[in-house]
mmCIF file of C-alpha atoms in Angstrom:
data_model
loop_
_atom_site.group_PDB
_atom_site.id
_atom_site.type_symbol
_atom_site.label_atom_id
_atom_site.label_comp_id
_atom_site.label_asym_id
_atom_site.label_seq_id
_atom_site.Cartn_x
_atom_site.Cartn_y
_atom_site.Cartn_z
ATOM 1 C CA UNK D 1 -12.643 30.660 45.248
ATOM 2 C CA UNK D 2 -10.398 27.947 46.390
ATOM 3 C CA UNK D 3 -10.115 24.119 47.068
ATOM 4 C CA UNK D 4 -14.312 24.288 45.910
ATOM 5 C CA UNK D 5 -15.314 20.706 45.478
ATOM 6 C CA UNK D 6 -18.992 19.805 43.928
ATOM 7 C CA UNK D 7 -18.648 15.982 43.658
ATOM 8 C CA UNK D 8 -22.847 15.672 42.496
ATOM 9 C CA UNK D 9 -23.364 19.103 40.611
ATOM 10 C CA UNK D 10 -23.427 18.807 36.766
ATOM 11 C CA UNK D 11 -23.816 22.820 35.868
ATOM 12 C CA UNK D 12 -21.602 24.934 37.515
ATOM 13 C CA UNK D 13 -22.422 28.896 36.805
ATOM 14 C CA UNK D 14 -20.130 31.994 37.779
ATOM 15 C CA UNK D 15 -21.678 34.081 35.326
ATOM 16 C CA UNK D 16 -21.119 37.744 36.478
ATOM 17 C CA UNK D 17 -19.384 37.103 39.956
ATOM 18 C CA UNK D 18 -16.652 39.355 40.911
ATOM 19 C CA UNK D 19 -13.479 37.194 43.109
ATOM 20 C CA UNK D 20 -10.651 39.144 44.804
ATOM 21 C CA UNK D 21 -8.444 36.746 44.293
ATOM 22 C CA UNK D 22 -7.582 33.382 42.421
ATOM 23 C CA UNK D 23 -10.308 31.092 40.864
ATOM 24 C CA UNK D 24 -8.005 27.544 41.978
ATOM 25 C CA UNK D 25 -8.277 24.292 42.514
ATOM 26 C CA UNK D 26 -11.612 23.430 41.658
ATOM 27 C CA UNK D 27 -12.924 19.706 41.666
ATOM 28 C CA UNK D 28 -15.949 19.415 39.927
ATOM 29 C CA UNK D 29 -16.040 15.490 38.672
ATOM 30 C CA UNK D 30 -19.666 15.533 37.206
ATOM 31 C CA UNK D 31 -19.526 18.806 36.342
ATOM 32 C CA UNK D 32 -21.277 18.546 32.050
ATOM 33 C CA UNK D 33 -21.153 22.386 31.973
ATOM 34 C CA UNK D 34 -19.148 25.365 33.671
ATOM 35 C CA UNK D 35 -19.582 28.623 33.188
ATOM 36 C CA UNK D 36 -17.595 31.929 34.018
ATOM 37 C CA UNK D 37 -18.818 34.764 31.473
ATOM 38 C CA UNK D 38 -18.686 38.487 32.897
ATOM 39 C CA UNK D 39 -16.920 36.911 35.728
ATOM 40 C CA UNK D 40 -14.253 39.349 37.023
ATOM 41 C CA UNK D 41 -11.013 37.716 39.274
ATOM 42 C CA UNK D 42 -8.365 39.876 40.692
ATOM 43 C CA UNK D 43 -5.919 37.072 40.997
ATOM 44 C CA UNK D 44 -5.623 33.824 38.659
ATOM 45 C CA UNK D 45 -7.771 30.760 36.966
ATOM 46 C CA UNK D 46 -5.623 27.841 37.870
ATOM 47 C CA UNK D 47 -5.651 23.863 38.113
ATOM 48 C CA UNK D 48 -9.390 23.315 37.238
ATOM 49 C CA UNK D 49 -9.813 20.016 37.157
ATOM 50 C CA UNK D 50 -12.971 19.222 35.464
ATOM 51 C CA UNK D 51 -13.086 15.775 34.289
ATOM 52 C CA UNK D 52 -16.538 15.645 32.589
ATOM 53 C CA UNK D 53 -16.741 19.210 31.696
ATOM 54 C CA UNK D 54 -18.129 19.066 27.903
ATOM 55 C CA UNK D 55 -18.472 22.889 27.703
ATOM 56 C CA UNK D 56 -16.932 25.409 29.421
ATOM 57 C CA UNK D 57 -17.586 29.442 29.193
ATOM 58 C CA UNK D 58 -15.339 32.306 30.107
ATOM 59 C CA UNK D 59 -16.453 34.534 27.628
ATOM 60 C CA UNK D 60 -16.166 38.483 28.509
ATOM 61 C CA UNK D 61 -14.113 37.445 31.588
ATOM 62 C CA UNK D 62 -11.890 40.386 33.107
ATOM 63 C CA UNK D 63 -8.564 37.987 34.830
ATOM 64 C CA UNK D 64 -5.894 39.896 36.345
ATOM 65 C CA UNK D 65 -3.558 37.268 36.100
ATOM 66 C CA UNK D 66 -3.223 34.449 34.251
ATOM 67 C CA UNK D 67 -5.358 31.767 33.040
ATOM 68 C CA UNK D 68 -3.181 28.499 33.706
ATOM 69 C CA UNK D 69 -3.054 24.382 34.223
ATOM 70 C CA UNK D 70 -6.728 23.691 32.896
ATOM 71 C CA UNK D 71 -7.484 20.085 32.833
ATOM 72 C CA UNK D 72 -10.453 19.770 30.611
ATOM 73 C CA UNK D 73 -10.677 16.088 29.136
ATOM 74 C CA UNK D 74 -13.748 15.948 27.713
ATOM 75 C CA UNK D 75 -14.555 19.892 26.471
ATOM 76 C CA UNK D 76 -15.593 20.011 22.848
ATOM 77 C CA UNK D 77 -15.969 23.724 23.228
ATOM 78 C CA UNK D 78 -13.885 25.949 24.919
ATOM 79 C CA UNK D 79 -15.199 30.124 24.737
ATOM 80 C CA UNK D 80 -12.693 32.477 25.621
ATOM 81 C CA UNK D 81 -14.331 35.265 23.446
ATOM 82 C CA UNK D 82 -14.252 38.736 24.718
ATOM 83 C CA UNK D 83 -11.792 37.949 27.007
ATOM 84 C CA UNK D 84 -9.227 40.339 29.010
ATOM 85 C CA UNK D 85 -6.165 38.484 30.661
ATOM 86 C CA UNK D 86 -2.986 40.522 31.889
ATOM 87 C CA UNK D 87 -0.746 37.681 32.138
ATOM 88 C CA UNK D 88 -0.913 34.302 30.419
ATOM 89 C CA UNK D 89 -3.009 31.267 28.709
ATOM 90 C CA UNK D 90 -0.934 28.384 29.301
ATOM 91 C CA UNK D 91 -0.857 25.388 29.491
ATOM 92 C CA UNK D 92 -3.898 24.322 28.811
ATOM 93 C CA UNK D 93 -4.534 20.559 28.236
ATOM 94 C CA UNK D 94 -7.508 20.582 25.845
ATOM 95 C CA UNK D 95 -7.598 16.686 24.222
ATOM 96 C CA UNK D 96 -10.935 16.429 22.941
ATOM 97 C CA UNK D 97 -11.979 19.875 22.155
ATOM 98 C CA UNK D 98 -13.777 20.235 18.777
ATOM 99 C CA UNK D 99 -13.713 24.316 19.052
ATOM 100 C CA UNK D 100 -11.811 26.679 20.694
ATOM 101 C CA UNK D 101 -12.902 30.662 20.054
ATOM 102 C CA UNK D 102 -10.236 33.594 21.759
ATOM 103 C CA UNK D 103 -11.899 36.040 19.349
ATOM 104 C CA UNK D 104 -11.750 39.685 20.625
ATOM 105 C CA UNK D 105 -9.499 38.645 23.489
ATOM 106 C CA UNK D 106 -6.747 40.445 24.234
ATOM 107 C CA UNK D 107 -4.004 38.854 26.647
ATOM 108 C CA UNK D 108 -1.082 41.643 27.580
ATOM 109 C CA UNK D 109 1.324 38.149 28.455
ATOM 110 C CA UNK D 110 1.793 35.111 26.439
ATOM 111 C CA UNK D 111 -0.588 32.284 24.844
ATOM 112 C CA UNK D 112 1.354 29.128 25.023
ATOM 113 C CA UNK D 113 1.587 25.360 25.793
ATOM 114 C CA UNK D 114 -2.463 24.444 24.594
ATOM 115 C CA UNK D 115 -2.627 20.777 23.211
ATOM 116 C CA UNK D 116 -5.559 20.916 20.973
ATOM 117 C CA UNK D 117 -5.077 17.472 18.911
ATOM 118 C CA UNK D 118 -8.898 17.360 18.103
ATOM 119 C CA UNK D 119 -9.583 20.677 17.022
ATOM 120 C CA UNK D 120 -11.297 21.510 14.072
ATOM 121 C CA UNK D 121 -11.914 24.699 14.344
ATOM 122 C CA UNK D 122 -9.429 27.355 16.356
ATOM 123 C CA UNK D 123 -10.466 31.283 16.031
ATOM 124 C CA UNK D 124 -7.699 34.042 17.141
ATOM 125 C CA UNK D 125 -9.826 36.875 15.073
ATOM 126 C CA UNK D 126 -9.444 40.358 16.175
ATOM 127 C CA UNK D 127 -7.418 38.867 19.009
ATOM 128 C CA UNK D 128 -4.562 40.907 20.465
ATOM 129 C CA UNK D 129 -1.420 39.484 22.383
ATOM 130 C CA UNK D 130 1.181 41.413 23.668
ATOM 131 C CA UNK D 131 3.883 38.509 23.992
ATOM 132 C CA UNK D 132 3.841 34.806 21.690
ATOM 133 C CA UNK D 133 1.135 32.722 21.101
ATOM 134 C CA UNK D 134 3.572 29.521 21.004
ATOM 135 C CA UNK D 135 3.761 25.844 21.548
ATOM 136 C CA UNK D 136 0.209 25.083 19.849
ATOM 137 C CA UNK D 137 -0.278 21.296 19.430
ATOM 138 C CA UNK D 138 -3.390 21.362 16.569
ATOM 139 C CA UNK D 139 -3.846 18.657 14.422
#
């Protein structure tokens, strides 16, 4: 799923879809809600830009690479619960979110580079990384 562009929809779901390939590039401006639980991606999540997102799901996702360059401005809650990534988090840019949850998620790179200044509540329970979880900007 590339370059996918939804200037009008306001709930985006990719529960249980299966991409060989990257998830990349998306531009969803009105976009209130996006979710990708179960979803399965052969390739990476990379440079969502979701502007109005207030919650966004990828709980029990299966990524092959790495989840990178999320742009998510106005999430309060972020779910990566039951997660399986066999690269990297990174660099995700997460200003207003409220709660973040990687329980159960295990991630064979690194978890780096997340700017959480608003969070209030950040759960890493029975998570396992392989590499660092570094760089965390909390308040």
């Amino acid at each position: 799923i590339k370059d996918l562009k939804l200037p009008q929809a306001t709930i985006v779901n990719f529960d249980d879809t299966k991409v060989a390939g990257d998830i990349k590039d998306l531009q969803l401006p009105q976009a209130q809600a996006v979710d990708f639980t179960h979803t399965k991606v052969t390739g990476d999540v990379k440079d969502l830009q979701l502007p109005q997102a207030q919650e966004v799901r990828f709980s029990s996702t299966e990524v092959a690479g790495d989840i990178k360059d999320l742009k998510l401005p106005q999430a309060t809650i972020v779910n990566f619960d039951d997660t399986k990534v066999a690269g990297d988090i990174k660099d995700l840019q997460l200003p207003q979110a409220q709660a973040v949850d990687f329980t159960h998620t295990k991630v064979t790179g690194d978890v780096k580079d997340l700017q959480l200044p608003q969070a209030q509540e950040v759960r890493f329970s029975s998570t396992e990384v392989a590499g660092d979880i570094k760089d965390l900007k909390l308040p």
